[in-house]
């Protein structure tokens, strides 16, 4: 044995060091310091919080160090003590956090050595063949100094060779659910009653890929005294129900850092129309994303993947794609090309992105804005890791603005519209400087893309699509799938939907402000003024004036006079009403009032109705002041915490209701990326006892004694 493989004694407790020296004596190549160092019994010299504090056996500990682990990762630090104590654990951590070692290390420590009789003692279930092979390889690396036998059962391999592996009496079986069920049905007398340790790796993907029934059948073959572990990145509702039924009093472990966005991640939100998204994506890829940066693009369905792949290929942009129903071989090829940096763009859906580990990702693009704040965090959390700087670009349509407000309530960050060209007229330098200070202070600014660039790119793409039958068919199926996807996704909170309607008009995003010339900025300002132009004459007056200019007889002359008198009376009322609204005259008014505009009322939404009725009762005179509130900030105690949205995290699936447990609060359902699966998810029927018939339940609805009860996500359930 080489001397470099011998660890220094000062990292261990005295008792562990003695066992180490007995099992692995120091060779002649060791230094005299290692030989002569005295061992003091009862005195701990190890580093606190490391693997040595877990009391692992020397072979397991040596395998950990040989693999390269020095200290546990956060998910390992939280789960290892619980798993080694024998508890059932549900652990949620994103890909690349070290959760594979979090269940392999306790498993190896529990099994310790090979038993010639008794059958398999541990099973690890993985959703895909690639992940199972990766786990199999890593298990062999960690257990290289033990005599434990590991077998891998995955689809696509020869059944006869797998029969031979099972005949060797393996201690650990790493398998996919389908192939394991195949062996259980083919091999007579194959029993799993000896299994005492079961792991569901990437459990959310196991259920998303339709293995729920097979997993329940596998559990029926296991002993009830088993220890069950679920490791996942999200918590779908089906997985939460499975965890309640298949686990005994599980401990829930989730890192708080998973629900936060890295401070090194730059967020940018662009408002646009839905049909402008392809042009905006191509423009961003060509002009704003560097060619040496890897970018992950999230779309809603696999039809978007197919359409954008063909469209961008014809535009000369090479990219890799991954979606749920993709062939495993093709999936592996596309991911390998992206990891090898042969392609710099990866187009994925939410379902397919589970389990993809790309540690050095630079940018994330949300082609379709996510309907849940947690899903947004999971998407953009793949960038700006390990101290790297990253960017997240999101396209937001007018229908998706309420989701944008929900997201910033969840993140506890203010959001402001970009200044319009009319606001910047005459004092642009000072206002742009102030806006930069606001964004650097942690606020988010959303704005438009340059319309002239979008128009030219959209026209080019429109002619390209119309001249190609394949692209035309892909675009048609893409639009149909998006309509179904829009009807299936959860609704935003009622308060955010109400506030989105009153948001001021946004201007050009600061990211593009430097790209347009002064002449183009002046043209944009003129265009905006034309959009806001409203003639003072009514329709009847305009028709009367036109008739007079043509010397025509106007029988409605009396009506024209009536409208003039009416306008003269009501003009003062309209002006008074407009003067009561905050004007967009500068950043002081715009940004200082933004927090007050977007801040939710303290009484759980009751303030919205009160303010609305107050506005109705207002005197139409502009000189009447708005009465001040009766509340004294020094003594008033609200019934709702100020940070309620940050604490609840806009919990999904009615987690705020009474009787919900912690598993319910961690649920995060992902919408399927195929039209057929979306319809399956929507087609949930429940027997209505009152009307004696089956009723269809849509996403987020439950059945009560009085009938269907629809609960929206987030604060909508509180209104």
XYZ file of C-alpha atoms in Angstrom:
719
model
C 0.000 0.000 0.000
C 1.334 3.463 -0.873
C 2.118 5.888 1.928
C 0.047 8.603 0.216
C -3.063 6.539 0.858
C -2.566 6.622 4.631
C -4.495 9.518 6.204
C -3.027 11.592 9.011
C -3.934 10.390 12.489
C -4.957 13.814 13.716
C -8.152 13.670 11.642
C -9.582 10.817 13.677
C -10.492 10.068 17.247
C -7.976 7.909 19.099
C -10.122 4.778 19.022
C -10.805 5.089 15.305
C -7.114 5.711 14.619
C -6.148 2.528 16.443
C -8.593 0.487 14.378
C -7.250 2.176 11.254
C -3.653 1.268 12.056
C -4.601 -2.318 12.828
C -6.547 -2.741 9.602
C -4.130 -0.787 7.404
C -0.610 -0.773 8.953
C 1.860 1.895 7.902
C 4.335 0.708 5.302
C 8.038 1.432 5.118
C 7.363 4.444 2.923
C 5.558 6.307 5.689
C 7.178 9.250 7.409
C 8.677 9.029 10.863
C 6.160 11.599 12.071
C 3.307 9.239 11.253
C 5.022 6.344 13.059
C 6.095 8.180 16.164
C 2.942 10.223 16.763
C 1.408 9.073 20.085
C -2.224 8.001 20.313
C -4.183 9.546 23.157
C -7.227 7.599 24.097
C -10.442 9.424 24.780
C -9.366 12.672 23.127
C -11.035 13.728 19.893
C -8.776 15.325 17.335
C -11.117 15.169 14.354
C -12.671 18.108 12.604
C -16.204 18.804 13.720
C -18.887 18.263 11.108
C -16.799 15.946 8.899
C -17.333 12.322 7.900
C -15.113 11.211 10.795
C -17.731 12.398 13.298
C -20.253 9.870 11.936
C -18.361 6.861 13.309
C -17.992 5.140 9.943
C -16.054 1.902 9.649
C -12.487 2.255 8.254
C -13.188 0.611 4.849
C -16.168 2.892 4.190
C -14.318 5.987 5.399
C -11.323 5.158 3.240
C -13.538 4.694 0.188
C -15.107 8.117 0.812
C -11.719 9.816 0.970
C -10.466 7.917 -2.071
C -13.491 9.139 -4.036
C -12.541 12.744 -3.278
C -14.999 13.795 -0.569
C -13.410 15.914 2.172
C -16.426 17.337 4.023
C -20.145 16.540 3.672
C -22.305 18.710 1.458
C -25.290 20.469 3.105
C -27.778 17.761 2.089
C -25.400 15.053 3.332
C -24.872 16.862 6.627
C -28.621 16.910 7.261
C -29.600 13.457 6.007
C -26.704 11.185 7.030
C -27.432 11.230 10.801
C -31.147 10.579 10.205
C -30.580 7.725 7.752
C -27.917 6.088 9.898
C -30.308 6.286 12.848
C -32.805 4.166 10.887
C -35.474 6.771 10.103
C -37.455 6.961 6.878
C -36.403 10.150 5.104
C -37.840 12.314 2.327
C -34.998 14.541 1.118
C -35.328 17.265 -1.489
C -32.235 18.736 -3.098
C -31.404 19.862 -6.594
C -29.222 17.872 -8.947
C -25.520 18.084 -8.193
C -25.937 18.607 -4.447
C -24.427 15.234 -3.484
C -27.619 13.370 -2.656
C -26.364 10.126 -4.273
C -23.661 9.792 -1.634
C -26.228 10.767 0.996
C -27.986 7.401 0.583
C -25.041 5.252 -0.563
C -22.810 5.935 2.461
C -25.413 4.851 5.088
C -26.292 1.835 2.933
C -22.671 0.634 2.759
C -22.193 1.262 6.470
C -25.329 -0.725 7.283
C -24.492 -3.718 5.069
C -20.724 -3.690 5.885
C -19.848 -7.042 4.266
C -21.168 -9.671 1.877
C -23.428 -12.428 3.215
C -23.429 -15.698 1.330
C -27.044 -16.431 2.218
C -30.170 -14.354 2.523
C -30.566 -12.573 -0.835
C -30.403 -8.881 -1.685
C -30.508 -6.511 1.265
C -30.753 -3.141 -0.513
C -32.540 -1.872 -3.628
C -31.967 1.447 -5.389
C -34.604 2.410 -7.964
C -33.720 4.968 -10.639
C -35.987 6.460 -13.330
C -33.592 6.082 -16.271
C -30.964 3.644 -17.467
C -28.255 6.320 -17.465
C -28.911 7.324 -13.868
C -28.946 3.678 -12.732
C -25.586 3.005 -14.406
C -24.174 6.178 -12.876
C -25.343 5.115 -9.397
C -23.954 1.599 -9.948
C -20.530 2.998 -10.852
C -20.475 5.385 -7.889
C -21.544 2.626 -5.491
C -18.619 0.481 -6.615
C -16.255 3.405 -6.091
C -17.428 4.092 -2.539
C -17.411 0.391 -1.625
C -14.131 -0.539 -3.283
C -12.616 -1.594 0.069
C -15.562 -3.862 0.970
C -16.592 -7.221 -0.440
C -20.183 -6.153 -1.104
C -21.642 -7.273 -4.439
C -23.689 -4.885 -6.559
C -25.877 -5.816 -9.542
C -27.495 -3.472 -12.040
C -30.803 -4.321 -13.766
C -31.758 -1.918 -16.546
C -33.669 -2.147 -19.784
C -31.815 -2.721 -23.025
C -29.292 -5.167 -21.532
C -29.256 -8.923 -22.016
C -31.585 -10.746 -19.616
C -29.288 -13.802 -19.426
C -26.363 -11.764 -18.138
C -28.625 -10.185 -15.548
C -29.796 -13.672 -14.478
C -26.138 -14.528 -13.864
C -25.676 -11.393 -11.766
C -28.709 -12.318 -9.651
C -27.397 -15.876 -9.256
C -24.240 -14.460 -7.637
C -26.380 -13.364 -4.679
C -25.805 -9.594 -4.829
C -26.137 -7.493 -1.689
C -27.302 -4.390 -3.562
C -29.550 -4.163 -6.637
C -29.592 -0.953 -8.681
C -32.497 -1.136 -11.121
C -35.141 0.634 -13.106
C -38.711 -0.248 -12.004
C -39.721 -1.814 -15.318
C -36.799 -4.234 -15.542
C -37.066 -5.189 -11.855
C -40.756 -6.046 -12.305
C -39.795 -8.036 -15.404
C -37.400 -10.155 -13.333
C -39.962 -10.607 -10.558
C -42.416 -11.994 -13.095
C -39.866 -14.144 -14.974
C -37.834 -15.639 -12.124
C -39.758 -18.159 -10.063
C -39.178 -17.899 -6.368
C -37.454 -14.506 -6.561
C -38.161 -12.792 -3.271
C -37.433 -9.331 -1.951
C -38.379 -10.091 1.653
C -34.734 -9.887 2.686
C -34.485 -6.259 1.530
C -34.066 -3.900 4.474
C -32.990 -0.712 2.675
C -34.935 0.853 -0.247
C -34.049 4.068 -2.069
C -36.179 5.917 -4.636
C -33.660 8.112 -6.446
C -35.090 11.075 -8.398
C -38.473 10.022 -7.045
C -40.334 12.854 -8.746
C -39.166 11.618 -12.144
C -40.169 8.060 -11.243
C -43.755 9.221 -10.885
C -43.673 11.666 -13.797
C -42.585 8.822 -16.097
C -45.537 6.653 -15.063
C -43.883 4.167 -12.691
C -46.318 4.746 -9.818
C -48.158 1.432 -10.197
C -44.937 -0.547 -10.631
C -43.458 1.073 -7.527
C -46.482 0.064 -5.481
C -46.159 -3.520 -6.729
C -42.473 -3.550 -5.807
C -43.286 -2.275 -2.318
C -45.796 -5.101 -1.902
C -42.923 -7.599 -2.330
C -40.874 -5.962 0.439
C -40.929 -6.521 4.177
C -42.725 -3.956 6.318
C -39.649 -3.507 8.511
C -37.667 -1.951 5.661
C -36.140 1.513 5.766
C -37.379 3.657 2.881
C -35.706 6.770 1.493
C -37.043 9.193 -1.122
C -34.616 11.585 -2.784
C -36.115 14.120 -5.129
C -35.794 17.655 -6.452
C -39.516 18.477 -6.227
C -42.554 17.008 -4.526
C -45.425 16.233 -6.940
C -48.829 15.484 -5.425
C -48.684 11.825 -6.509
C -45.313 11.436 -4.818
C -46.610 13.072 -1.641
C -49.511 10.611 -1.474
C -47.093 7.742 -2.100
C -44.802 8.952 0.690
C -47.711 9.035 3.128
C -48.673 5.443 2.291
C -45.239 3.856 1.838
C -43.172 5.507 4.574
C -43.409 5.296 8.341
C -43.361 8.721 10.001
C -40.791 10.127 7.574
C -38.458 12.996 8.327
C -38.642 15.781 5.729
C -35.319 17.368 4.791
C -35.150 20.352 2.498
C -32.440 22.942 2.193
C -33.569 26.564 2.566
C -31.056 27.588 -0.071
C -33.110 25.714 -2.665
C -35.917 28.262 -2.339
C -33.671 31.275 -2.863
C -32.026 32.799 -5.891
C -28.282 33.255 -5.919
C -27.170 36.889 -5.497
C -24.819 36.327 -8.442
C -27.788 35.680 -10.745
C -28.999 38.642 -12.803
C -32.730 38.649 -13.571
C -34.251 40.321 -16.628
C -37.951 40.281 -17.609
C -39.100 41.298 -21.086
C -42.735 42.029 -21.976
C -43.910 41.103 -25.454
C -46.747 39.515 -27.409
C -46.986 35.748 -27.676
C -46.320 35.650 -31.429
C -43.132 37.697 -30.928
C -41.435 35.086 -28.732
C -39.576 33.208 -31.520
C -38.142 36.471 -32.851
C -37.182 37.590 -29.347
C -35.449 34.273 -28.635
C -33.380 34.374 -31.819
C -32.498 38.022 -31.212
C -31.367 37.302 -27.627
C -29.285 34.301 -28.686
C -27.547 36.201 -31.472
C -27.080 39.626 -29.922
C -27.055 39.337 -26.115
C -25.824 35.845 -25.265
C -22.150 35.309 -25.940
C -21.215 32.463 -28.246
C -18.993 30.840 -25.597
C -21.757 30.727 -22.955
C -24.000 27.710 -22.447
C -27.702 28.482 -22.240
C -30.673 26.422 -21.071
C -34.004 27.345 -22.713
C -37.232 26.231 -21.006
C -40.423 25.812 -23.044
C -43.839 24.512 -22.059
C -44.417 21.482 -24.325
C -42.495 19.107 -26.574
C -44.257 20.682 -29.578
C -42.454 23.938 -28.782
C -39.190 21.994 -28.680
C -39.769 20.474 -32.114
C -40.905 23.755 -33.699
C -38.107 25.904 -32.249
C -35.481 23.280 -33.040
C -36.409 23.243 -36.721
C -36.852 27.020 -36.875
C -33.493 27.782 -35.251
C -31.755 25.144 -37.345
C -32.932 26.897 -40.503
C -31.628 30.144 -39.021
C -28.183 28.592 -38.649
C -28.315 27.977 -34.883
C -27.324 24.503 -33.704
C -28.818 23.300 -30.432
C -29.518 20.177 -28.404
C -33.039 19.240 -27.321
C -34.528 17.098 -24.566
C -38.215 16.391 -23.837
C -40.180 13.800 -21.907
C -41.096 11.301 -24.651
C -37.677 11.463 -26.297
C -35.864 8.221 -27.057
C -33.217 7.473 -24.439
C -30.480 7.006 -27.015
C -31.246 10.337 -28.671
C -31.490 11.984 -25.261
C -28.059 10.671 -24.320
C -26.534 11.892 -27.591
C -27.983 15.406 -27.250
C -26.882 15.747 -23.625
C -23.396 14.477 -24.448
C -23.045 17.064 -27.221
C -24.124 19.830 -24.859
C -21.825 18.707 -22.036
C -18.930 18.474 -24.497
C -19.733 22.081 -25.556
C -20.301 21.023 -29.152
C -23.631 22.829 -28.867
C -24.123 25.856 -26.620
C -27.947 25.827 -26.495
C -30.146 23.208 -24.814
C -33.904 23.333 -25.380
C -35.837 21.456 -22.675
C -39.205 21.075 -20.972
C -39.676 21.069 -17.200
C -40.375 17.337 -17.082
C -37.301 16.429 -19.140
C -34.985 18.780 -17.236
C -35.280 16.738 -14.038
C -32.005 14.962 -13.394
C -29.931 16.962 -15.893
C -26.773 18.085 -14.119
C -24.912 20.914 -15.859
C -22.719 22.551 -13.217
C -21.189 25.303 -15.379
C -24.340 26.790 -16.893
C -24.183 30.484 -17.783
C -27.718 31.504 -18.793
C -31.319 30.380 -18.432
C -34.108 31.574 -20.749
C -37.759 31.180 -19.735
C -39.455 31.103 -23.135
C -42.779 30.493 -21.370
C -43.029 32.077 -17.937
C -43.537 29.454 -15.190
C -46.869 29.446 -13.397
C -45.379 28.744 -9.950
C -42.688 30.702 -8.119
C -41.031 27.497 -6.928
C -40.765 26.288 -10.517
C -39.095 29.547 -11.505
C -36.543 29.098 -8.719
C -35.854 25.518 -9.837
C -35.309 26.685 -13.403
C -33.015 29.639 -12.800
C -31.232 27.894 -9.917
C -29.240 25.919 -12.474
C -27.238 29.044 -13.330
C -24.871 31.073 -11.121
C -23.681 28.084 -9.110
C -20.444 27.742 -7.151
C -19.729 31.464 -7.146
C -20.153 31.888 -10.906
C -22.099 34.790 -12.374
C -25.187 33.905 -14.413
C -28.214 35.486 -16.071
C -31.878 34.538 -16.315
C -33.972 36.048 -19.116
C -37.759 35.649 -18.977
C -40.380 36.448 -21.612
C -43.608 37.768 -20.086
C -46.853 38.310 -21.970
C -49.700 40.447 -20.673
C -51.511 37.326 -19.420
C -48.416 36.308 -17.448
C -47.939 39.580 -15.546
C -49.899 38.256 -12.512
C -47.436 35.355 -12.288
C -44.608 37.901 -12.310
C -46.167 39.668 -9.317
C -46.669 36.347 -7.510
C -43.005 35.529 -8.076
C -41.777 38.780 -6.549
C -44.096 38.396 -3.579
C -42.499 35.002 -3.046
C -38.985 36.426 -3.397
C -39.867 39.493 -1.279
C -38.394 41.744 -3.956
C -39.929 44.924 -5.417
C -40.679 45.042 -9.133
C -40.999 48.199 -11.232
C -41.799 48.993 -14.866
C -39.065 50.506 -17.000
C -39.363 54.197 -17.751
C -41.112 55.078 -20.984
C -39.599 57.307 -23.649
C -42.017 60.054 -22.638
C -40.724 59.942 -19.058
C -37.117 60.172 -20.207
C -37.690 63.172 -22.470
C -35.566 66.112 -21.331
C -33.935 64.485 -18.285
C -32.811 61.075 -19.461
C -29.294 60.938 -17.984
C -30.345 61.683 -14.424
C -33.335 59.339 -14.550
C -31.327 56.485 -16.084
C -28.718 56.923 -13.368
C -31.430 56.751 -10.714
C -32.938 53.662 -12.348
C -29.537 51.948 -12.325
C -29.209 52.654 -8.606
C -32.647 51.151 -8.013
C -31.804 47.931 -9.879
C -28.464 47.592 -8.116
C -30.312 47.892 -4.819
C -32.116 44.599 -5.413
C -35.228 45.748 -7.265
C -36.387 44.185 -10.516
C -37.244 46.159 -13.642
C -39.339 44.736 -16.456
C -39.574 46.353 -19.862
C -40.078 45.932 -23.579
C -37.687 44.758 -26.268
C -36.870 47.133 -29.159
C -39.983 47.006 -31.319
C -38.154 47.813 -34.548
C -35.860 44.805 -34.097
C -38.759 42.522 -33.176
C -40.769 43.633 -36.204
C -37.971 42.975 -38.681
C -37.076 39.601 -37.162
C -40.732 38.539 -36.878
C -41.389 39.410 -40.511
C -38.385 37.368 -41.613
C -39.488 34.363 -39.557
C -43.086 34.696 -40.764
C -42.020 34.468 -44.393
C -39.768 31.513 -43.525
C -42.605 29.603 -41.821
C -45.196 30.356 -44.486
C -42.854 29.118 -47.198
C -42.212 25.756 -45.533
C -44.979 23.195 -45.004
C -43.087 21.358 -42.263
C -42.610 24.511 -40.188
C -46.230 25.484 -40.793
C -47.468 22.129 -39.459
C -45.139 22.313 -36.445
C -46.317 25.841 -35.657
C -49.957 24.779 -35.836
C -49.469 21.878 -33.419
C -47.389 24.153 -31.191
C -50.205 26.711 -30.937
C -52.791 24.034 -30.143
C -50.582 22.513 -27.460
C -49.999 25.908 -25.871
C -53.739 26.598 -25.719
C -54.227 23.332 -23.858
C -51.236 24.077 -21.637
C -52.633 27.521 -20.779
C -55.958 26.023 -19.727
C -54.222 23.393 -17.595
C -51.758 25.519 -15.644
C -52.790 26.883 -12.227
C -54.270 30.347 -12.005
C -52.410 33.242 -10.379
C -53.611 34.743 -7.128
C -56.653 36.980 -7.405
C -54.833 39.921 -5.874
C -51.966 39.715 -8.355
C -54.410 39.407 -11.246
C -56.224 42.512 -10.010
C -53.030 44.496 -9.541
C -51.624 43.493 -12.920
C -54.491 45.331 -14.626
C -53.536 48.617 -12.974
C -49.793 48.420 -13.610
C -48.416 51.460 -15.459
C -47.165 51.145 -19.006
C -43.577 49.921 -19.208
C -40.894 51.362 -21.460
C -37.829 49.955 -23.152
C -35.821 47.642 -20.906
C -32.560 49.233 -19.662
C -30.632 46.321 -21.169
C -31.427 47.623 -24.672
C -31.309 51.328 -23.900
C -27.712 51.715 -25.071
C -28.332 49.902 -28.362
C -30.761 52.334 -29.931
C -29.690 55.664 -31.365
C -31.101 59.029 -30.298
C -33.150 59.305 -33.491
C -34.725 55.918 -32.862
C -35.463 56.875 -29.252
C -37.204 60.029 -30.459
C -39.218 57.958 -32.937
C -40.239 55.591 -30.144
C -41.340 58.516 -27.988
C -43.420 59.886 -30.878
C -44.988 56.453 -31.419
C -45.891 56.215 -27.748
C -47.509 59.652 -27.837
C -49.592 58.572 -30.841
C -50.781 55.517 -28.928
C -51.954 57.731 -26.069
C -53.679 60.286 -28.299
C -57.415 60.501 -27.684
C -59.529 63.086 -29.575
C -61.764 65.242 -27.409
C -64.624 65.109 -29.878
C -67.150 62.333 -29.540
C -68.272 60.189 -32.469
C -71.427 62.238 -33.024
C -69.463 65.500 -33.090
C -66.925 64.085 -35.535
C -69.669 62.912 -37.879
C -71.337 66.316 -37.676
C -68.140 68.171 -38.496
C -67.472 65.845 -41.430
C -70.988 66.395 -42.767
C -70.649 70.175 -42.506
C -67.352 70.123 -44.399
C -69.065 68.303 -47.258
C -72.136 70.626 -47.163
C -74.382 67.724 -46.316
C -77.684 67.920 -44.482
C -77.232 66.662 -40.910
C -80.500 65.681 -39.244
C -78.553 65.006 -36.009
C -77.527 68.648 -35.481
C -79.434 68.739 -32.199
C -77.604 65.608 -31.059
C -74.266 67.252 -31.798
C -75.182 70.244 -29.646
C -76.265 67.945 -26.832
C -72.933 66.118 -26.910
C -71.032 69.429 -26.827
C -72.915 70.578 -23.748
C -72.441 67.164 -22.103
C -68.710 67.219 -22.750
C -68.396 70.745 -21.379
C -70.025 69.625 -18.124
C -68.183 66.314 -17.728
C -64.756 67.566 -18.818
C -64.061 69.057 -15.397
C -65.080 65.841 -13.666
C -62.785 63.768 -15.889
C -59.849 66.123 -15.337
C -60.390 66.033 -11.586
C -60.409 62.237 -11.604
C -57.221 62.081 -13.647
C -55.484 64.546 -11.358
C -56.076 62.213 -8.422
C -54.053 59.432 -10.120
C -50.246 59.414 -9.660
C -48.560 60.815 -12.724
C -45.440 59.332 -14.323
C -43.408 62.549 -14.134
C -40.189 61.128 -12.713
C -38.482 58.364 -10.822
C -39.305 59.835 -7.417
C -43.015 59.276 -7.972
C -42.587 56.086 -9.971
C -40.258 54.164 -7.694
C -41.194 55.618 -4.323
C -44.812 54.618 -4.854
C -44.078 51.246 -6.462
C -43.759 49.390 -3.192
C -46.986 50.925 -1.945
C -48.724 49.953 -5.190
C -47.580 46.316 -5.123
C -47.643 45.742 -1.368
C -50.504 43.512 -0.288
C -52.922 44.790 2.378
C -52.277 43.582 5.877
C -55.722 42.119 6.416
C -55.312 39.262 3.944
C -56.856 41.052 1.009
C -59.723 42.756 2.783
C -58.124 46.118 2.157
C -58.661 45.772 -1.568
C -62.399 45.815 -1.298
C -62.335 48.607 1.277
C -60.162 50.826 -0.890
C -62.354 50.167 -3.888
C -65.497 51.212 -2.038
C -63.712 54.278 -0.700
C -62.853 55.309 -4.213
C -66.485 54.943 -5.215
C -67.573 57.147 -2.322
C -64.977 59.804 -3.120
C -66.181 63.217 -3.971
C -65.468 63.928 -7.598
C -63.868 67.219 -6.658
C -60.078 67.220 -6.906
C -59.773 69.487 -3.868
C -61.089 66.875 -1.418
C -58.266 65.100 0.419
C -58.158 61.369 0.966
C -58.739 60.658 4.676
C -55.817 59.128 6.546
C -56.067 55.624 7.974
C -57.005 55.190 11.617
C -54.105 52.839 12.250
C -51.191 53.894 14.403
C -48.069 52.092 13.210
C -46.584 52.246 16.702
C -49.404 50.249 18.308
C -51.341 48.463 15.550
C -50.894 44.678 15.497
C -51.896 43.034 12.243
C -53.539 39.620 12.178
C -51.357 38.619 9.213
C -47.530 38.621 9.381
C -45.847 41.137 7.135
C -43.575 38.431 5.678
C -46.396 35.960 5.152
C -45.555 35.429 1.476
C -41.901 34.750 2.159
C -42.741 32.315 4.955
C -45.422 30.327 3.187
C -43.557 30.515 -0.125
C -46.889 30.703 -1.923
C -47.473 27.113 -0.872
C -49.179 25.040 -3.536
C -52.133 22.645 -3.433
C -53.897 24.278 -0.493
C -50.984 23.903 1.906
C -52.310 26.843 3.910
C -55.485 24.963 4.815
C -55.947 23.456 8.253
C -54.756 19.891 8.666
C -52.003 20.037 6.068
C -48.725 18.415 6.989
C -45.210 19.165 5.919
C -45.278 16.870 2.909
C -48.245 18.823 1.550
C -46.304 22.065 1.900
C -43.472 20.719 -0.248
C -45.669 19.637 -3.170
C -44.647 20.977 -6.584
C -46.511 19.490 -9.542
C -44.982 19.872 -12.994
C -47.292 20.072 -15.985
C -46.616 17.380 -18.621
C -44.978 18.439 -21.875
C -47.241 16.392 -24.176
C -50.808 17.091 -25.230
C -51.960 13.556 -24.423
C -50.506 13.608 -20.911
C -51.942 17.059 -20.222
C -55.408 15.748 -21.087
C -54.854 12.736 -18.830
C -53.906 14.999 -15.966
C -56.980 17.128 -16.513
C -59.407 14.200 -16.839
C -59.885 13.506 -13.130
C -63.417 12.465 -12.198
C -65.068 12.248 -8.812
C -68.463 10.779 -7.883
C -70.853 13.544 -6.840
C -73.234 12.032 -4.282
C -75.617 14.947 -4.430
C -76.177 14.894 -8.202
C -75.527 11.141 -8.631
C -72.973 11.540 -11.409
C -69.250 11.843 -12.116
C -67.899 15.392 -12.178
C -64.596 16.434 -13.723
C -62.039 18.009 -11.422
C -59.491 20.362 -12.896
C -56.067 21.178 -11.536
C -56.216 22.514 -7.964
C -59.885 21.611 -7.304
C -61.134 19.505 -4.438
C -64.533 18.070 -3.564
C -66.380 19.133 -0.440
C -69.779 18.235 0.925
C -71.336 21.189 -0.869
C -69.752 20.356 -4.216
C -66.602 21.298 -6.092
C -64.344 23.742 -4.328
C -61.680 25.458 -6.403
C -58.623 26.645 -4.557
C -56.154 28.816 -6.378
C -52.504 28.814 -5.512
C -50.838 31.272 -3.233
C -52.780 34.104 -1.713
C -55.831 33.457 -3.865
C -57.062 30.938 -1.326
C -56.992 33.637 1.326
C -59.173 36.150 -0.526
